[in-house]
Amino acid sequence: MNIYKSTFPDVALSDLTVTQRVFAGLDPAATVLVDGPSGRSLTGAQFIGGVKALAGGLTARGWGAGKVVALMAPNIPEYCVVFHASVWAGGTVTTINPTYTAHEVNHQLKDAGADVLVTIAMFADTARAAIEGTGVSEIVIIGDAPEGMVSLSALMGPPLAEQASVDLDEHIAVLPYSSGTTGLPKGVMLTHRNLVVNIDQTLAAADLTAHEKTVAFLPFFHIYGLQVLMNIYMAAGGGLVTMPRFDLEMFLNLITQYQTPRLWIVPPVALALAKHPMVEGYDLSCVQHINCAAAPLSADLSDAMGQRLGTNAAQGYGMTELSPVSHVSPYGKGKPGASGIAIPNTESRIVNPETLADMPPGEDGELWVRGPQVMKGYLNNPDATASTIVEGGWLRTGDIAHFDVDGYLYITDRLKELIKYKGFQVAPAEVEAELLTHPAIGDAAVIGRPDSEAGELPMAFVVPAPGQTAPTLDEVQAYLETRLAHYKQVRVLEVVEAIPKSASGKILRRLLRDQIAG
Ligand code: AYL
């Protein structure tokens, strides 16, 4: 076995819940959350007060200990309050993409066993339709509530002074969804231990300073925004300027207004920073380090962005199942094309995915990761858990990679089915399942087609049902629109006679990928 160990000293496991860990790092007097568009802000003390008051209210309503709170909201300061109040009250939060259709929300509410749904008025109609047939008894609205729904402010009760007691290694603090290496999106069970150790591991390598602010446009419903921005910044005594959706002009304005030294981005934003004419009009000299993660970033684009902004451009790597960080580029120490070095307590292997033998140093194979940040498993899915976390506690990432002599990780390909559209996960199996419900489609396969702007575009191969004419791309898109969020939409369509499959009926995606590559 050829194990690559972290060069950092181990961090100790702390006995705190994720909310206790965040509270421990906060400066009560400092501004910790700012709503970017309005400038409305909360100090550390106000944040803690809000969390405890809401935790009291949730507990009084029976939505505290042991309950599942579904949180479906854009990045606003209240997001952080609701998340931590649920945790402080001893609950579990499942994070839902607010651009989901009612159909997708309904599925997640059922799968996660949600008891209450918290959202904003803009999504009230989706929420109302989505709770049909689920265990959700009530919809809570951040802001003024429409008829029949509860306003978040009405829930603020006498504070819950102490963290509700939970087992740090067993209790699921957050349940985000990820498709992992295959199949449909699954609930990723992350315990307090997972989240807290990943905060401490990342901070040991990333060196954030107290009172450092960053602009948080990456969604809190995805593990990148939730942990790397929200929890890690607050636990480091820093602050967040939230943006409800990405807008380049607002992003650039907020960077200069708040003089943020570090940016946390995804590849499409790297493209904008490297190429968009608007960037010329801004003095971005405050930016000393840019961290890009969640999808591949080419060395060329990374260099172009770094040179244009006169700053260090680097990458980090991880996945939802890793809470999410395993590799980071320490401050000022990025290498072009590399995804960083292992954070403390983290081991890696590069394995031949067929023979499971370790590859010689420098050669490509599947990346396996082991450490205390490896998820507890997939919710209600022991089979998927067993094929992902294998003997010895190694997590199979489904990514193809190698290490250089300095221990830097290079992701070179993806073995798993997953498509990344602008850093968002698209599970081919989910799109295929929806396509197969179309009466004129007999069979379907979906793969990612490389695209310079989005990274990959979901591309569908469809076989007409017997006696039917295959639908056009427009027809397919109109059909999927009510079923799938915009970013999962099929962008390219090819009608074929048959989908290539193995003897066991598995879609041979590699063949389709090779076919479009010419
Ligand atoms: P998920 N280069 C290439 N592919 C990457 C990279 C990278 N730097 N980072 C992530 N991926 C891909 O669960 C890879 O296929 O989490 C991986 O298995 O949505 C998949 O994205 C995981 O997708 C960090 C470290 C954020 C990690 C993250 C979260 C990653 C997204 C900030 O510093």
XYZ file of C-alpha atoms and ligand atoms in Angstrom:
551
model
C 0.000 0.000 0.000
C 1.364 3.391 -0.984
C -0.098 5.959 1.405
C 0.478 9.687 0.919
C 0.336 11.340 4.326
C -0.320 14.984 5.109
C 2.818 16.972 5.893
C 0.924 19.030 8.480
C 0.911 17.937 12.130
C -2.414 16.350 13.130
C -5.100 18.499 14.703
C -6.806 17.178 17.857
C -10.468 16.199 17.701
C -12.466 18.712 19.707
C -15.559 17.859 21.716
C -17.757 20.629 20.377
C -20.839 20.636 18.181
C -20.476 22.621 14.976
C -22.418 25.525 16.473
C -20.323 25.507 19.643
C -17.221 25.522 17.423
C -18.485 28.513 15.440
C -19.487 30.390 18.614
C -16.031 29.716 20.105
C -14.343 31.579 17.270
C -16.703 34.560 16.970
C -15.860 38.042 18.180
C -19.144 39.203 19.779
C -18.355 42.850 19.075
C -17.350 42.417 15.419
C -19.599 42.437 12.368
C -19.852 38.798 11.297
C -22.629 38.864 8.708
C -23.485 41.557 6.181
C -26.280 41.327 3.625
C -24.374 42.472 0.538
C -27.191 44.201 -1.389
C -28.617 46.186 1.569
C -25.627 46.493 3.911
C -27.784 45.257 6.830
C -25.468 43.545 9.320
C -25.213 41.423 12.465
C -22.514 41.435 15.124
C -21.262 38.205 16.657
C -23.377 38.882 19.767
C -26.500 39.497 17.677
C -25.874 36.312 15.728
C -25.485 34.232 18.901
C -28.587 35.871 20.390
C -30.616 35.128 17.246
C -29.476 31.507 17.136
C -30.408 30.880 20.786
C -33.781 32.655 20.493
C -34.739 30.713 17.388
C -33.497 27.455 18.918
C -35.832 28.175 21.854
C -38.739 28.740 19.460
C -38.012 25.635 17.401
C -37.836 23.550 20.558
C -41.123 24.967 21.849
C -42.837 24.071 18.557
C -41.463 20.530 18.591
C -38.992 21.183 15.745
C -35.884 20.820 17.898
C -34.085 17.700 19.106
C -34.184 14.791 16.684
C -36.128 16.709 14.029
C -35.134 17.474 10.444
C -35.342 21.088 9.303
C -35.321 21.591 5.534
C -33.695 24.912 4.668
C -34.362 26.287 1.186
C -33.083 29.842 0.919
C -30.571 32.003 -0.916
C -27.504 33.409 0.875
C -28.791 35.922 3.402
C -27.634 36.413 7.016
C -30.759 34.624 8.329
C -29.632 31.453 6.553
C -26.785 31.145 9.046
C -29.109 31.860 11.976
C -31.610 29.180 10.922
C -28.873 26.619 10.273
C -27.194 27.064 13.631
C -30.448 27.417 15.591
C -31.585 24.035 14.274
C -28.262 22.495 15.247
C -28.226 24.185 18.688
C -31.710 22.756 19.291
C -30.417 19.240 18.514
C -31.894 18.921 15.034
C -30.563 18.035 11.595
C -30.602 20.438 8.653
C -31.129 19.245 5.110
C -30.090 21.962 2.675
C -32.209 22.428 -0.454
C -31.348 24.354 -3.606
C -33.952 27.153 -3.820
C -33.991 26.911 -7.615
C -35.366 23.375 -7.383
C -38.768 22.583 -8.865
C -41.538 21.468 -6.486
C -41.002 17.935 -7.813
C -37.331 17.920 -6.711
C -38.058 19.574 -3.354
C -40.815 17.038 -2.689
C -38.398 14.193 -3.320
C -35.758 15.570 -0.936
C -38.317 16.356 1.810
C -39.542 12.764 1.703
C -36.136 11.183 1.430
C -34.657 13.250 4.276
C -37.749 12.796 6.474
C -38.115 16.564 6.903
C -40.444 17.846 9.652
C -40.534 21.553 8.754
C -39.535 23.652 5.735
C -37.928 27.077 6.099
C -37.821 29.300 3.020
C -38.460 32.861 1.756
C -41.692 34.329 0.357
C -40.398 34.114 -3.234
C -40.500 30.321 -2.990
C -43.779 30.021 -1.064
C -45.679 28.552 -4.045
C -42.988 25.958 -4.724
C -42.908 25.124 -1.018
C -46.697 24.736 -0.826
C -46.725 22.333 -3.769
C -43.638 20.487 -2.526
C -44.883 19.514 0.939
C -47.776 17.421 -0.494
C -47.450 13.886 0.794
C -44.398 14.638 2.977
C -43.979 14.780 6.751
C -43.676 18.575 6.664
C -46.457 20.054 8.769
C -45.643 23.719 8.398
C -43.788 26.195 6.172
C -41.754 28.900 7.896
C -40.978 32.076 5.952
C -37.919 34.258 6.591
C -39.637 37.680 6.470
C -43.381 38.332 6.210
C -45.337 35.121 5.788
C -48.192 34.668 3.327
C -51.540 33.331 4.590
C -51.230 29.901 6.193
C -47.496 30.051 6.776
C -45.452 30.994 9.860
C -43.098 33.954 9.964
C -39.602 33.238 11.290
C -39.799 36.245 13.615
C -42.898 34.739 15.266
C -40.780 31.727 16.212
C -38.211 33.698 18.176
C -38.808 32.446 21.709
C -37.178 32.527 25.093
C -33.593 31.534 24.294
C -32.302 28.005 24.573
C -29.241 28.781 26.688
C -27.327 25.535 26.191
C -26.594 23.335 23.206
C -29.040 20.380 23.159
C -27.132 17.222 23.987
C -26.083 15.168 20.953
C -23.664 12.326 20.238
C -20.874 14.026 18.273
C -19.982 10.875 16.316
C -23.516 9.735 15.600
C -25.813 12.740 15.331
C -26.255 14.041 11.783
C -25.800 17.809 11.858
C -26.326 18.329 8.151
C -27.724 16.269 5.324
C -26.734 17.738 1.961
C -27.398 15.725 -1.209
C -24.809 14.300 -3.578
C -24.921 11.565 -6.192
C -21.433 10.345 -5.284
C -19.920 7.972 -7.799
C -23.160 6.615 -9.265
C -26.961 6.797 -9.271
C -29.405 9.310 -7.865
C -28.649 12.105 -5.366
C -28.330 10.670 -1.861
C -28.403 12.239 1.598
C -24.811 12.625 2.817
C -24.722 12.088 6.581
C -22.223 14.501 8.111
C -21.811 14.369 11.883
C -20.678 17.118 14.217
C -17.306 15.386 14.379
C -17.017 15.499 10.566
C -17.863 19.186 10.315
C -15.852 20.394 13.299
C -12.700 18.488 12.428
C -12.900 19.701 8.830
C -13.100 23.299 10.087
C -10.005 22.728 12.253
C -8.101 20.815 9.554
C -8.771 23.495 6.957
C -7.917 26.372 9.265
C -4.604 24.728 10.174
C -3.690 24.786 6.475
C -5.436 27.947 5.311
C -4.377 30.413 7.978
C -7.361 32.767 8.027
C -6.947 35.843 10.182
C -9.494 37.186 12.656
C -11.793 39.864 11.188
C -10.961 38.782 7.628
C -14.038 39.119 5.447
C -14.987 37.437 2.208
C -17.878 37.762 -0.219
C -20.098 34.692 0.079
C -21.886 34.179 -3.224
C -21.334 30.423 -3.383
C -24.596 28.977 -2.136
C -24.827 27.926 1.503
C -27.020 24.977 0.442
C -23.916 23.414 -1.158
C -21.204 22.153 1.162
C -18.640 24.626 -0.282
C -20.670 27.646 0.847
C -21.877 26.004 4.041
C -18.548 24.867 5.437
C -15.711 26.646 3.649
C -17.425 30.035 3.744
C -20.020 30.129 6.511
C -18.621 27.834 9.179
C -14.905 28.243 8.578
C -14.997 32.045 8.335
C -17.135 32.411 11.422
C -15.056 29.863 13.369
C -11.917 31.817 12.440
C -13.416 35.030 13.805
C -13.929 36.412 10.308
C -16.982 37.731 8.534
C -19.162 37.111 5.508
C -20.744 39.505 3.062
C -23.618 37.504 1.602
C -24.921 37.672 -1.962
C -28.245 35.978 -2.752
C -27.188 35.200 -6.330
C -24.053 35.722 -8.391
C -23.778 39.067 -10.129
C -20.315 40.067 -11.367
C -20.783 43.798 -10.843
C -22.052 43.389 -7.294
C -19.279 40.889 -6.560
C -16.589 43.341 -7.716
C -18.195 46.224 -5.814
C -18.366 44.216 -2.589
C -14.746 43.019 -2.917
C -13.529 46.611 -3.108
C -15.962 47.956 -0.512
C -15.000 45.325 2.079
C -11.350 44.972 0.935
C -11.468 41.185 0.971
C -7.987 39.572 0.852
C -9.216 36.144 -0.311
C -11.804 35.026 -2.850
C -13.493 31.617 -2.900
C -14.767 30.850 -6.367
C -15.682 28.193 -8.942
C -14.267 27.894 -12.493
C -16.942 29.973 -14.338
C -16.109 32.906 -12.051
C -12.398 32.373 -12.764
C -13.282 32.749 -16.435
C -15.091 36.036 -15.760
C -12.226 37.378 -13.613
C -9.723 36.429 -16.315
C -11.649 37.661 -19.357
C -14.615 39.927 -18.610
C -14.086 43.600 -19.635
C -15.925 44.839 -16.532
C -13.040 43.699 -14.323
C -10.773 46.406 -15.862
C -12.736 49.139 -14.116
C -11.902 47.892 -10.598
C -8.887 48.207 -8.342
C -8.687 44.669 -6.967
C -5.270 45.062 -5.341
C -6.774 44.026 -1.985
C -7.108 40.456 -3.319
C -4.053 38.446 -2.291
C -5.254 34.890 -2.873
C -7.968 33.247 -4.931
C -9.124 29.735 -4.162
C -11.058 27.891 -6.839
C -12.704 24.516 -6.211
C -15.632 22.224 -7.051
C -14.671 21.533 -10.694
C -11.499 21.424 -12.818
C -9.668 24.699 -13.532
C -7.011 24.624 -16.247
C -3.523 25.905 -15.485
C -3.913 28.396 -18.378
C -7.072 29.946 -17.034
C -5.703 29.981 -13.501
C -2.547 31.775 -14.709
C -4.543 34.253 -16.787
C -6.698 35.155 -13.789
C -3.723 35.393 -11.422
C -1.774 37.609 -13.808
C -4.665 39.924 -14.558
C -5.378 40.465 -10.874
C -1.732 40.338 -9.818
C -2.515 37.691 -7.260
C -1.964 34.073 -6.286
C -4.501 31.820 -7.977
C -4.833 28.352 -6.506
C -7.160 25.408 -6.146
C -8.611 23.263 -3.419
C -10.188 19.839 -3.738
C -12.829 17.929 -1.904
C -16.331 16.546 -2.105
C -19.552 16.695 -0.130
C -18.730 13.238 1.271
C -15.488 14.720 2.715
C -17.205 17.513 4.686
C -15.912 18.717 2.066
C -12.169 19.536 2.200
C -9.264 17.102 1.789
C -6.691 19.170 -0.152
C -5.971 22.902 -0.113
C -3.404 25.311 -1.493
C -1.984 27.114 1.559
C -1.997 30.908 1.430
C 0.244 32.006 -1.433
C 1.422 28.459 -2.199
C -0.639 27.358 -5.184
C 0.824 25.493 -8.152
C -0.833 25.989 -11.553
C -3.095 23.060 -12.412
C -2.705 21.481 -8.960
C -5.530 21.073 -6.457
C -3.410 21.547 -3.360
C -1.811 19.398 -0.656
C -3.454 17.216 1.977
C -4.819 18.981 5.054
C -3.931 17.570 8.518
C -5.117 14.056 9.516
C -5.687 13.215 5.841
C -4.228 10.249 3.948
C -4.522 9.500 0.239
C -3.909 6.610 -2.115
C -3.882 6.414 -5.901
C -5.406 3.084 -6.885
C -5.976 1.181 -10.103
C -9.811 1.152 -10.137
C -9.995 -2.343 -11.665
C -7.281 -4.280 -9.850
C -7.386 -2.092 -6.694
C -3.570 -2.175 -6.653
C -1.738 1.017 -5.669
C -0.213 2.851 -8.622
C 3.504 3.716 -8.754
C 4.300 7.321 -7.654
C 3.375 9.931 -10.268
C 0.982 7.696 -12.214
C -2.746 8.284 -12.592
C -5.324 6.211 -10.736
C -8.435 6.637 -8.613
C -7.977 8.924 -5.611
C -8.908 7.320 -2.285
C -9.030 9.475 0.850
C -9.068 8.589 4.546
C -9.511 10.908 7.502
C -11.937 11.988 10.227
C -13.821 14.141 7.698
C -15.100 11.093 5.751
C -18.910 11.065 5.987
C -20.778 8.609 8.184
C -22.502 7.271 5.061
C -25.441 7.805 2.718
C -28.859 8.050 4.382
C -30.871 4.806 4.177
C -28.470 3.444 1.592
C -26.076 0.845 3.036
C -25.204 -0.488 -0.432
C -24.043 2.867 -1.786
C -22.218 3.489 1.502
C -20.433 0.130 1.316
C -19.283 0.657 -2.256
C -18.025 4.178 -1.458
C -16.346 3.709 1.938
C -14.339 0.516 1.549
C -12.195 -1.638 3.829
C -9.928 0.351 6.103
C -12.181 3.417 5.982
C -11.014 4.637 2.562
C -13.417 6.803 0.582
C -13.379 6.144 -3.151
C -13.683 9.578 -4.751
C -14.353 8.481 -8.330
C -11.777 11.038 -9.494
C -8.628 10.161 -11.443
C -5.504 11.849 -10.113
C -1.808 11.689 -9.280
C 0.586 13.416 -6.864
C 3.816 15.212 -7.773
C 7.013 14.871 -5.709
C 5.973 17.811 -3.500
C 2.684 16.133 -2.590
C 0.506 18.344 -4.806
C -2.639 16.686 -6.145
C -3.530 16.820 -9.834
C -7.061 15.788 -10.825
C -6.858 14.643 -14.441
C -10.160 12.886 -15.185
C -13.402 11.659 -13.661
C -14.231 7.993 -13.382
C -17.677 8.532 -11.890
C -20.855 9.433 -13.771
C -21.191 12.880 -12.203
C -21.541 15.928 -14.480
C -20.422 19.324 -13.175
C -22.312 22.264 -14.693
C -20.729 25.500 -13.367
C -19.611 23.580 -10.260
C -23.134 22.224 -9.598
C -23.712 18.477 -9.487
C -25.875 16.967 -12.189
C -26.533 13.242 -11.687
C -26.987 11.610 -15.106
C -29.199 8.921 -13.547
C -31.643 11.578 -12.347
C -31.926 13.252 -15.771
C -32.224 9.841 -17.460
C -35.043 8.829 -15.106
C -36.974 12.001 -15.995
C -36.351 11.533 -19.729
C -37.687 7.985 -19.530
C -41.039 9.289 -18.275
C -41.523 11.079 -21.644
C -43.969 9.027 -23.751
C -41.935 9.339 -26.971
C -38.611 8.335 -25.393
C -37.825 4.619 -25.244
C -34.319 4.788 -23.796
C -31.896 7.522 -22.748
C -28.341 8.171 -21.583
C -26.871 11.433 -20.305
C -23.214 12.456 -20.199
C -21.254 15.690 -19.742
C -20.025 17.411 -22.903
C -16.952 19.602 -22.309
C -17.754 23.324 -22.504
C -15.395 26.259 -22.037
C -17.864 28.320 -20.016
C -19.857 25.830 -17.923
C -17.175 23.139 -17.667
C -19.622 20.517 -18.896
C -23.084 20.572 -20.486
C -25.611 17.809 -19.854
C -25.991 16.018 -23.195
C -28.704 13.425 -23.804
C -28.755 10.495 -26.209
C -32.344 9.361 -26.759
C -33.912 6.413 -28.511
C -37.494 6.983 -29.750
C -40.150 4.740 -28.215
C -41.522 2.133 -30.671
C -43.736 3.814 -33.303
C -42.866 7.327 -32.008
C -40.853 10.201 -33.406
C -38.130 11.387 -31.042
C -38.816 14.786 -29.433
C -36.718 17.786 -30.470
C -34.340 19.554 -28.062
C -36.948 22.302 -27.530
C -39.599 19.728 -26.697
C -37.298 17.898 -24.308
C -36.381 21.154 -22.573
C -40.020 22.216 -22.247
C -40.809 18.799 -20.773
C -37.957 18.830 -18.252
C -38.498 22.434 -17.185
C -41.214 21.622 -14.659
C -39.331 18.618 -13.329
C -35.689 19.631 -12.995
C -33.824 22.746 -11.874
C -32.416 24.888 -14.670
C -28.805 23.746 -14.213
C -29.756 20.094 -14.773
C -31.418 20.939 -18.097
C -30.386 18.967 -21.193
C -28.406 21.373 -23.428
C -27.499 19.049 -26.290
C -29.600 16.240 -27.751
C -28.729 13.415 -30.088
C -31.228 10.871 -31.362
C -29.722 7.381 -31.647
C -30.941 3.880 -32.468
C -29.674 2.270 -29.302
C -27.833 3.140 -26.084
C -24.586 1.171 -25.726
C -24.806 -1.063 -22.649
C -22.768 -3.761 -20.948
C -24.044 -7.322 -20.641
C -25.400 -6.435 -17.191
C -27.338 -3.484 -18.625
C -25.036 -0.672 -17.441
C -24.800 2.321 -19.799
C -21.339 2.433 -21.377
C -20.779 6.137 -20.819
C -17.120 5.977 -21.715
C -18.114 4.877 -25.232
C -20.500 7.807 -25.614
C -17.854 10.202 -24.315
C -15.267 8.868 -26.760
C -17.818 9.122 -29.544
C -18.446 12.865 -29.030
C -14.727 13.503 -28.602
C -14.452 12.278 -32.220
P -19.109 18.202 -4.688
N -10.493 19.955 -9.618
C -11.225 19.070 -10.313
N -12.379 18.571 -9.868
C -12.802 18.959 -8.652
C -12.069 19.865 -7.855
C -10.847 20.378 -8.393
N -10.098 21.266 -7.742
N -12.737 20.035 -6.700
C -13.846 19.263 -6.767
N -13.909 18.631 -7.945
C -14.942 17.714 -8.432
O -19.488 17.085 -3.810
C -14.521 16.267 -8.245
O -15.036 15.478 -9.287
O -18.122 19.092 -3.831
C -15.170 15.922 -6.919
O -15.337 14.546 -6.710
O -20.207 19.026 -5.280
C -16.475 16.647 -7.043
O -16.136 17.884 -7.679
C -17.147 16.881 -5.726
O -18.278 17.663 -5.917
C -12.767 23.418 -1.203
C -12.711 22.036 -1.369
C -15.051 23.342 -1.908
C -13.830 21.337 -1.802
C -15.012 21.986 -2.064
C -16.250 21.302 -2.447
C -16.191 20.499 -3.677
C -17.557 20.247 -4.303
C -13.959 24.053 -1.472
O -11.698 24.137 -0.773
